[in-house]
Short mmCIF file of C-alpha atoms in Angstrom, two decimals:
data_model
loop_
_atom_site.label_atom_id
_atom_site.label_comp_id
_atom_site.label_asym_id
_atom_site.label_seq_id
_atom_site.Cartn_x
_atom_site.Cartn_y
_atom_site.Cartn_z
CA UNK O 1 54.84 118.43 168.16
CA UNK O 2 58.48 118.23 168.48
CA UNK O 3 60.48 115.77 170.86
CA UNK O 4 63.98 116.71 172.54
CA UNK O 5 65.91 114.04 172.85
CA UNK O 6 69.13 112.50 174.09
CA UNK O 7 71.42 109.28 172.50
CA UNK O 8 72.58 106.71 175.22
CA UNK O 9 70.12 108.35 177.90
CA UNK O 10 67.58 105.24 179.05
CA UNK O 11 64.17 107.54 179.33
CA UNK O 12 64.80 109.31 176.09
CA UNK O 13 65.29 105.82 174.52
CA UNK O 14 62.31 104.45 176.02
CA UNK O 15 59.99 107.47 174.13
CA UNK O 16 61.77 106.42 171.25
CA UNK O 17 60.92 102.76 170.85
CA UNK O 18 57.11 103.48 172.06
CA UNK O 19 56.99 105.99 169.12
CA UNK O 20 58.99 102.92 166.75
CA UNK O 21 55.61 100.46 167.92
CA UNK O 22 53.61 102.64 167.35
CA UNK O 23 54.87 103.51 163.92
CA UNK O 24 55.04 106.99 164.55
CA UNK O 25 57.86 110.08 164.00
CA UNK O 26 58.28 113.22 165.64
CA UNK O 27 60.61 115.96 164.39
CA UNK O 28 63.22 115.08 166.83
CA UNK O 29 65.87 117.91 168.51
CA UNK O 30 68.62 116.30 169.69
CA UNK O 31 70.17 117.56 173.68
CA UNK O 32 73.44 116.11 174.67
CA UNK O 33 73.82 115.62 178.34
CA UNK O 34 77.45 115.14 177.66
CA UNK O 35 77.51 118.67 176.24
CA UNK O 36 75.52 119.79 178.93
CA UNK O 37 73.01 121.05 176.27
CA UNK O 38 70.27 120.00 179.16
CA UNK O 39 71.38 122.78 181.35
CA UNK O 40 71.03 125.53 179.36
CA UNK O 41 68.38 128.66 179.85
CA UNK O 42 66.77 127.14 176.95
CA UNK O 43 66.29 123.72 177.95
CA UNK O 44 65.36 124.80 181.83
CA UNK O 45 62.43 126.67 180.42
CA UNK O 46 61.37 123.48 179.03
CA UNK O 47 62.19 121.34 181.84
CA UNK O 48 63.54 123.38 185.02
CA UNK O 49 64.36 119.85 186.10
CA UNK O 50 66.76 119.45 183.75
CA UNK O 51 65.80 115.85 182.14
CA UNK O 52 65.27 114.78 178.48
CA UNK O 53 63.08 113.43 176.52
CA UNK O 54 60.21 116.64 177.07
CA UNK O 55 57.61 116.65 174.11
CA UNK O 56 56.29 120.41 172.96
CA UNK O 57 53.00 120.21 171.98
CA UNK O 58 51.18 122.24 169.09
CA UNK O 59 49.99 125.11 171.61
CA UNK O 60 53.88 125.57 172.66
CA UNK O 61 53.49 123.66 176.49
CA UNK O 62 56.08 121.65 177.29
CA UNK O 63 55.23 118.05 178.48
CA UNK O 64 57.91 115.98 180.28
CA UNK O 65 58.49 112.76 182.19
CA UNK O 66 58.72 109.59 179.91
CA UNK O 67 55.44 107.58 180.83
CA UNK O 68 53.21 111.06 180.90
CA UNK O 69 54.42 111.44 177.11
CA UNK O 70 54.12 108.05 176.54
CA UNK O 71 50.52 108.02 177.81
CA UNK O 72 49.77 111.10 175.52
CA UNK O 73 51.12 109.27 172.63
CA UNK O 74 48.93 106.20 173.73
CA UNK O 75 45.90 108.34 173.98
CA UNK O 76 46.48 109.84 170.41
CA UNK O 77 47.15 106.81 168.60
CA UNK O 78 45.36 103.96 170.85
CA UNK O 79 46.63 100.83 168.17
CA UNK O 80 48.83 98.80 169.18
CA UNK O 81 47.61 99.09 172.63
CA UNK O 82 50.87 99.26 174.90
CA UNK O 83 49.71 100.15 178.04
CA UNK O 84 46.61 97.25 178.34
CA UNK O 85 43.41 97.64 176.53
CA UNK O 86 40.76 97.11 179.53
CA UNK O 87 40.68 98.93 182.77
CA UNK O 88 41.90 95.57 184.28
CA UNK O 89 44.27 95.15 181.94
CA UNK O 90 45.70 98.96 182.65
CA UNK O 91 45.93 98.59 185.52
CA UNK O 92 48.17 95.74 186.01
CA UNK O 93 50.40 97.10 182.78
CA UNK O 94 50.76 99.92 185.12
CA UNK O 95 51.52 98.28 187.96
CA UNK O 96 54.77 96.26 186.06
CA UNK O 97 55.87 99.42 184.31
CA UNK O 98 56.36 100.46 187.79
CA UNK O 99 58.03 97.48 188.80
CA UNK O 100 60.57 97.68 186.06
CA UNK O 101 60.94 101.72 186.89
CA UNK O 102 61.22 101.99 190.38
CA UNK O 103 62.90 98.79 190.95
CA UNK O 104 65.38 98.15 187.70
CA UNK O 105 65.23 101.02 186.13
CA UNK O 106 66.32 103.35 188.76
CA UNK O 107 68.45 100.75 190.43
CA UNK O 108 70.67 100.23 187.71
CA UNK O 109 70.76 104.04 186.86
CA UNK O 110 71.68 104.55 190.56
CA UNK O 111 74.70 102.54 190.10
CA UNK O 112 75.77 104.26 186.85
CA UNK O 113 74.87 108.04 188.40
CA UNK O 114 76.95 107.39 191.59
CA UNK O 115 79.86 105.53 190.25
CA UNK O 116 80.65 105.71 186.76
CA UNK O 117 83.79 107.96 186.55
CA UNK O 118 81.82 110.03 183.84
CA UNK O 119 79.17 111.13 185.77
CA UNK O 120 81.45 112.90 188.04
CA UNK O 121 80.83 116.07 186.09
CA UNK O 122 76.53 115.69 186.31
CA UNK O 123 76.08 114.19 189.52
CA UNK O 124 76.69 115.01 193.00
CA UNK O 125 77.92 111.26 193.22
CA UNK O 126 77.16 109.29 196.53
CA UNK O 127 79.12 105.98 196.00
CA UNK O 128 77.81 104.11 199.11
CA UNK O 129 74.27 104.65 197.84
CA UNK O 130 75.81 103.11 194.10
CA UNK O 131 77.93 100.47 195.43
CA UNK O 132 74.39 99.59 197.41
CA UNK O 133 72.17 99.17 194.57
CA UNK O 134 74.34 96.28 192.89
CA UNK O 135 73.09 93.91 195.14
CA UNK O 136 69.23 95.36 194.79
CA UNK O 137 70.06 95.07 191.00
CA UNK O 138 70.96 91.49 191.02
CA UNK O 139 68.05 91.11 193.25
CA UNK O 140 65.70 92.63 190.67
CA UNK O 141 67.07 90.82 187.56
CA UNK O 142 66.36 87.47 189.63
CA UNK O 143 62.70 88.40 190.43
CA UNK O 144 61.93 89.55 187.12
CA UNK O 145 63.57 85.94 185.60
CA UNK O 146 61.04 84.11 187.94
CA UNK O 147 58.40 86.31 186.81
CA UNK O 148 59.41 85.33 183.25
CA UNK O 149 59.19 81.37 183.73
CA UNK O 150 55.69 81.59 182.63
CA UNK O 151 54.64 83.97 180.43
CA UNK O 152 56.19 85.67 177.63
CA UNK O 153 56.17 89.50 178.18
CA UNK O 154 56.69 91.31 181.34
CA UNK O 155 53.64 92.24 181.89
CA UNK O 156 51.40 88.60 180.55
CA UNK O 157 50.93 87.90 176.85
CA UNK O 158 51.01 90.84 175.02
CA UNK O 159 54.35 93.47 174.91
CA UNK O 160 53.73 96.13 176.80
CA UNK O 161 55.39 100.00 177.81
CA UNK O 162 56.74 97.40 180.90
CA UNK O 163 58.94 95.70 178.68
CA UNK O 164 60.16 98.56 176.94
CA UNK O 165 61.34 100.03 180.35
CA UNK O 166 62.43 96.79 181.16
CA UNK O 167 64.80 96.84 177.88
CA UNK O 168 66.02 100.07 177.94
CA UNK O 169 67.02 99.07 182.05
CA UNK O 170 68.69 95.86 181.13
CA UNK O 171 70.45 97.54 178.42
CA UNK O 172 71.89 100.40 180.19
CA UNK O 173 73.51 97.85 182.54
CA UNK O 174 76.18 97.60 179.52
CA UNK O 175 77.64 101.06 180.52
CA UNK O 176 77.27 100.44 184.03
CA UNK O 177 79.70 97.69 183.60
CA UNK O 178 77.24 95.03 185.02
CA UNK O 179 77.17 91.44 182.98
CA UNK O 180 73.69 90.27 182.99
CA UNK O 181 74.23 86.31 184.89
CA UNK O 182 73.88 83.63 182.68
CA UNK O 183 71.85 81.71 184.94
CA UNK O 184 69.07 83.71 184.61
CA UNK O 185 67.70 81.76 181.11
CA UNK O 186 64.20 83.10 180.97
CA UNK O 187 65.08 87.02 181.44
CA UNK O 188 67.82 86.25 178.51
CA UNK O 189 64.76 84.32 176.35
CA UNK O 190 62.93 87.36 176.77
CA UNK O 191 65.85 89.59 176.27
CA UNK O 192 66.72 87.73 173.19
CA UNK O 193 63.24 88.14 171.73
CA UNK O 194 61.94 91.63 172.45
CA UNK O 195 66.00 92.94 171.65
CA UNK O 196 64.84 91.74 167.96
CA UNK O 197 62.07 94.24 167.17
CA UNK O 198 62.54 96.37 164.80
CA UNK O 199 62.00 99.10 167.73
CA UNK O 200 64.34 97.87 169.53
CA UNK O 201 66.98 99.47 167.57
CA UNK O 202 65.69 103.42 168.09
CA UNK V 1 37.34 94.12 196.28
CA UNK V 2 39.60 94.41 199.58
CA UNK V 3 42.54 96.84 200.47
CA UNK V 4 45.57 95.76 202.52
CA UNK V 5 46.70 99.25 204.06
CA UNK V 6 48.91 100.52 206.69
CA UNK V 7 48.85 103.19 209.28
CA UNK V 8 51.76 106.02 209.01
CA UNK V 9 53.78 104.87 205.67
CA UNK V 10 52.74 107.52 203.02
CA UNK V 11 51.75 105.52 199.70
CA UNK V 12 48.77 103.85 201.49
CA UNK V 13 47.47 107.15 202.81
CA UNK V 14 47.56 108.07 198.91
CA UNK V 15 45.10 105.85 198.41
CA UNK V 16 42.89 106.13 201.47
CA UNK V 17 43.08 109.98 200.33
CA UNK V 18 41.85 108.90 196.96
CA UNK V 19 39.08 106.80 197.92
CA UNK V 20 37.88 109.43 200.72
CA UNK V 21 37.85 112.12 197.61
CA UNK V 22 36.02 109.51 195.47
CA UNK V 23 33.82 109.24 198.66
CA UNK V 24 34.40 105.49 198.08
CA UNK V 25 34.70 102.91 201.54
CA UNK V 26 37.02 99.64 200.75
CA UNK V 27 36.53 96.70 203.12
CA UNK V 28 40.12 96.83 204.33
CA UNK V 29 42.48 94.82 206.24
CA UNK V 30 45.71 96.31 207.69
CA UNK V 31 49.25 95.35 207.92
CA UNK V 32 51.49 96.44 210.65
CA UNK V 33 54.51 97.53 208.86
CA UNK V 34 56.92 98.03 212.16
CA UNK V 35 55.36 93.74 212.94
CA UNK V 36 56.80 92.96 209.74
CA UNK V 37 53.06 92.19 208.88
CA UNK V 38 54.23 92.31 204.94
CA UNK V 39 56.55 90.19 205.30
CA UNK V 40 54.75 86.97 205.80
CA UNK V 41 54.63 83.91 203.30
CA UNK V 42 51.27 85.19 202.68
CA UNK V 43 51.19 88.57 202.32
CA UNK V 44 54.08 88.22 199.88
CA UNK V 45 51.82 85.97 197.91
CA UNK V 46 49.67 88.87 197.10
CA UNK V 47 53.06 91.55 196.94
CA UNK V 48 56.05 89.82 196.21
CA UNK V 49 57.60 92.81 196.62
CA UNK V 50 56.56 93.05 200.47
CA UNK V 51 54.93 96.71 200.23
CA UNK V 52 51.57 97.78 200.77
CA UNK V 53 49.17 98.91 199.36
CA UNK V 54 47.50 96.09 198.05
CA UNK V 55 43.94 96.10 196.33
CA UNK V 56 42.70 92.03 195.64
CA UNK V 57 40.11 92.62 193.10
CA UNK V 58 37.23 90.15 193.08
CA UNK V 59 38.79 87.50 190.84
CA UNK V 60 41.17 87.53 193.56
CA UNK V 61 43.97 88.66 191.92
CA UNK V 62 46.09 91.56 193.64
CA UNK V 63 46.98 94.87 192.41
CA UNK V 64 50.22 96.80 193.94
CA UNK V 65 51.69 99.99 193.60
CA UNK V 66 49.22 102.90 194.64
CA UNK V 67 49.21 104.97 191.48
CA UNK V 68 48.10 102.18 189.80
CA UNK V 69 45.53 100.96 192.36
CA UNK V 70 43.98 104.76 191.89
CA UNK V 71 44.14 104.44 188.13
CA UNK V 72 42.00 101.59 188.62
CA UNK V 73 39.76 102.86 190.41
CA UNK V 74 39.36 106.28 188.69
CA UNK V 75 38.32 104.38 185.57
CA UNK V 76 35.44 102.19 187.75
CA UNK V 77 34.29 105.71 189.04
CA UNK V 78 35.53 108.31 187.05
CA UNK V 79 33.79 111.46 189.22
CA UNK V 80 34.96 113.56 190.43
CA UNK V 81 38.52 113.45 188.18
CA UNK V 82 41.51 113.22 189.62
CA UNK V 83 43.79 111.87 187.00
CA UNK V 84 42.21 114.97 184.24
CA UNK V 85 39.15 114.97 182.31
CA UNK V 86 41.39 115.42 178.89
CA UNK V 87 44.05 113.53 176.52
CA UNK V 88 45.89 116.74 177.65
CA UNK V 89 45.18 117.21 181.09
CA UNK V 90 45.78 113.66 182.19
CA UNK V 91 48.88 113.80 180.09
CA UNK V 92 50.21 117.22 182.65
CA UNK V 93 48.87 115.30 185.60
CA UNK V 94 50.87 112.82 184.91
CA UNK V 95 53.85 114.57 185.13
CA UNK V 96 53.09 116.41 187.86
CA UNK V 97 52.36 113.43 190.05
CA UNK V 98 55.95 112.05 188.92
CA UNK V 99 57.87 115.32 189.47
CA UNK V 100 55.86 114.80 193.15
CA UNK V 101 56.25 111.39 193.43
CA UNK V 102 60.40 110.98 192.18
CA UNK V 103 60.96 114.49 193.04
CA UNK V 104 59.89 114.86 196.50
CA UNK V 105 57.98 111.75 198.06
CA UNK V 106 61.14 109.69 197.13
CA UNK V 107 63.15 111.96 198.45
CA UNK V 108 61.46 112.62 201.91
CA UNK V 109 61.31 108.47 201.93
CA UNK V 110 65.12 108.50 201.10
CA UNK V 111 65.88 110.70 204.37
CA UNK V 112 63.07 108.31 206.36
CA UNK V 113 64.71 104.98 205.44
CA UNK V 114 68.03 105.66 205.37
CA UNK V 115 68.54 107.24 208.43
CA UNK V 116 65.53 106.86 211.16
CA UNK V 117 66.70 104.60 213.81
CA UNK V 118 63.55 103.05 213.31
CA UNK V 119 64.24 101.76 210.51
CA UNK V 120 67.21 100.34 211.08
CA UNK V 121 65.10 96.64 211.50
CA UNK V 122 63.42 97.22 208.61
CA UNK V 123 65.90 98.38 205.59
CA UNK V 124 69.80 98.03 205.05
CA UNK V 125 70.44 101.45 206.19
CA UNK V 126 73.16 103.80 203.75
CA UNK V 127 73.43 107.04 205.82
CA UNK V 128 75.31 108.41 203.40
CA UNK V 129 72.67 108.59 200.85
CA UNK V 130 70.14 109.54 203.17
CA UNK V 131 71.76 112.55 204.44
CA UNK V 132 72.27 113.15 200.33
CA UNK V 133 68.87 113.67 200.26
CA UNK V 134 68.42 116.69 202.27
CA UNK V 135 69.77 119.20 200.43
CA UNK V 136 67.55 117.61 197.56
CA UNK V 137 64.77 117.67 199.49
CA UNK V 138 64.86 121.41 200.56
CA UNK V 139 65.65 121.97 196.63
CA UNK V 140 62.35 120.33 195.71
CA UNK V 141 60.46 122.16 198.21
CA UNK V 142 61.54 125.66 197.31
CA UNK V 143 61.06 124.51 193.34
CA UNK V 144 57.42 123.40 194.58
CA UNK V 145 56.65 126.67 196.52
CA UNK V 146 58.07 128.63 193.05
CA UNK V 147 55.15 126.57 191.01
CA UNK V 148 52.52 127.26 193.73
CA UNK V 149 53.04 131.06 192.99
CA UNK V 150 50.75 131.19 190.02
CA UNK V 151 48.37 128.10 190.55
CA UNK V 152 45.79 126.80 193.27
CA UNK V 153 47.21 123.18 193.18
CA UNK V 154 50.42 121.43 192.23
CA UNK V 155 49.05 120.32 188.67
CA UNK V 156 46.66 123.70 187.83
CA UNK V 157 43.45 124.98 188.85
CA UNK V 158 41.70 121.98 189.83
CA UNK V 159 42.77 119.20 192.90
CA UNK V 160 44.80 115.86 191.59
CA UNK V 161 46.62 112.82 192.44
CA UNK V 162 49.11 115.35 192.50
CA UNK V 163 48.29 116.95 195.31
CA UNK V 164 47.60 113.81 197.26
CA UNK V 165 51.10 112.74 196.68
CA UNK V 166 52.48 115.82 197.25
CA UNK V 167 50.60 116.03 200.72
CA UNK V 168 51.77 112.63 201.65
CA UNK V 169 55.29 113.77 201.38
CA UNK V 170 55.14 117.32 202.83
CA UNK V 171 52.77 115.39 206.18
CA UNK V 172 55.98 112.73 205.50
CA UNK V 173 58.55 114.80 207.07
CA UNK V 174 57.26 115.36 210.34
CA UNK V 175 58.22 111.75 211.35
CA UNK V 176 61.45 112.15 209.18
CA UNK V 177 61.83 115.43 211.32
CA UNK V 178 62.67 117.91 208.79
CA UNK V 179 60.78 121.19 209.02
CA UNK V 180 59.24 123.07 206.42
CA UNK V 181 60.93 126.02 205.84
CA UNK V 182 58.74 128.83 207.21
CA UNK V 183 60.05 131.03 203.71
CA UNK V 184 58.14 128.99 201.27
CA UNK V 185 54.87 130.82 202.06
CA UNK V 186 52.88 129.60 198.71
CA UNK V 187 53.71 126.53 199.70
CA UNK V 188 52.43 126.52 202.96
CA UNK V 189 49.07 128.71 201.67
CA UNK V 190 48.33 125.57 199.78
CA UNK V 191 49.43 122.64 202.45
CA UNK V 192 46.52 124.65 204.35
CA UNK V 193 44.18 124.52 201.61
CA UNK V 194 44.49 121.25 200.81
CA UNK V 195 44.52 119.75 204.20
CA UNK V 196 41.36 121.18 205.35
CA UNK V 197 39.50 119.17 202.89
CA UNK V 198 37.86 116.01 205.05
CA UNK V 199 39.61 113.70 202.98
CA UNK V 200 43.29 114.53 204.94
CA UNK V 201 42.40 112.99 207.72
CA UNK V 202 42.68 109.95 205.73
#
């Protein structure tokens, strides 16, 4: 197997710290968006959509979409369980991964798409549709510090792929310019702790 | 177990569609989207998140977001499969159903939301962003239409959660009022195909 990935990306990163729980490592090829490396004949045979991380598998098919090769990983190497270990327990780790994708994740990558001055180059930038998702962002990071009050992990007791999406969101808001508000104690507890993994740093 | 459902919105129809091609019946109880049914004090007890679906399992507690609710229920009653029988085929279902789901059900939902009049009560409206997403929507469709070439169905030869997303979003633009484009022929060879099978009318 081989992984193509990309530095500062949020999906690529969030392959990179399941593989880092897991204990695993792939022979890595690096694409920078920057360079435009994911735009290339090449890479569109890969992924005609154009996105990083894709995994090639032994028999040369090219797998993309973080969770699906996260999943595959997960289905390879079962221990440490990161997406729930009972079908209960699946499905509500899926259910906050997709919490933490559809509503933080994307929302704070819609801000950086459609207004950060360096995307002007990737993006057809729409910056009503940015300047709208601050306030769904704050929104977000308030829920999920409620949610937090109680239990440690995103998704109940045990870390999960929903707090590595979570992470990789709440970090990107550093490029996006957005401060994380201090009032929200229990997202910065949690913040605090799953930031100091060892995956944490891939 | 009980569903909360809704007429018209497309991710409950994903999983009536699922249960009808599981040949499963759910005592159900619906909520009236355009009554702002799901946005009671106690619907948003079970879905803080105000969306349906919803599926309270018999401890009582409630499972949202409709991929996961048919992940659940494809591991209670595995036959027929519609996530893939394999490490590897649920791994390209997977992304399939993404590409489908952040590809082109977002995006026909993007055009919906943002700019049907109808809406106007029930989101904060960014026209902008809405009309951003037809051009992407039409690119998605002929980039669908190009896969459906080679292959019965959007994920290979055999009938996924794929398809049932996909079919929610093509059936989604009608209401949106964007037609298909009569060009994309393979496209339209399988819309046929799959929504003769009894479980459409779901």
């Amino acid at each position: 197997m081989k992984l193509y990935d990309s530095p500062f990306a949020p999906n690529p990163r969030r392959v990179r710290i399941f593989l880092a729980e897991k204990g695993l490592q792939i022979p890595t090829e690096t694409v920078e968006l920057g360079k435009m490396q994911h735009r290339t004949d090449e890479f569109r045979a890969l992924n005609p959509r154009e996105q990083t991380p894709v995994l090639v598998l032994d028999d040369g098919s090219a797998l993309s979409e973080s969770v699906a090769i996260c999943r595959f990983i997960e289905e390879l190497h079962p221990e440490p369980s990161l997406f729930g270990a009972s079908p209960r327990e699946r499905a509500f780790t899926e259910m906050w991964n997709r919490r933490m994708e559809l509503g933080l994740l994307m929302t704070v990558q819609a801000v950086f798409r459609h207004l950060h001055p360096a995307m002007a180059q990737l993006e057809d930038q729409c910056a009503a549709w940015g300047e709208a998702n601050k306030p769904r962002l704050l929104k977000e990071l308030a829920g999920l510090d409620a949610e937090l009050t109680n239990r440690p992990y995103v998704a109940g007791d045990q870390f999960t792929i929903a707090d590595i999406t979570a992470l990789c969101a709440v970090d990107f808001m550093r490029p996006t310019r957005i401060p994380l508000p201090e009032e929200l104690v229990h997202l910065k507890r949690w913040k605090d702790e799953v930031s100091a993994r060892p995956s944490a740093s891939a």
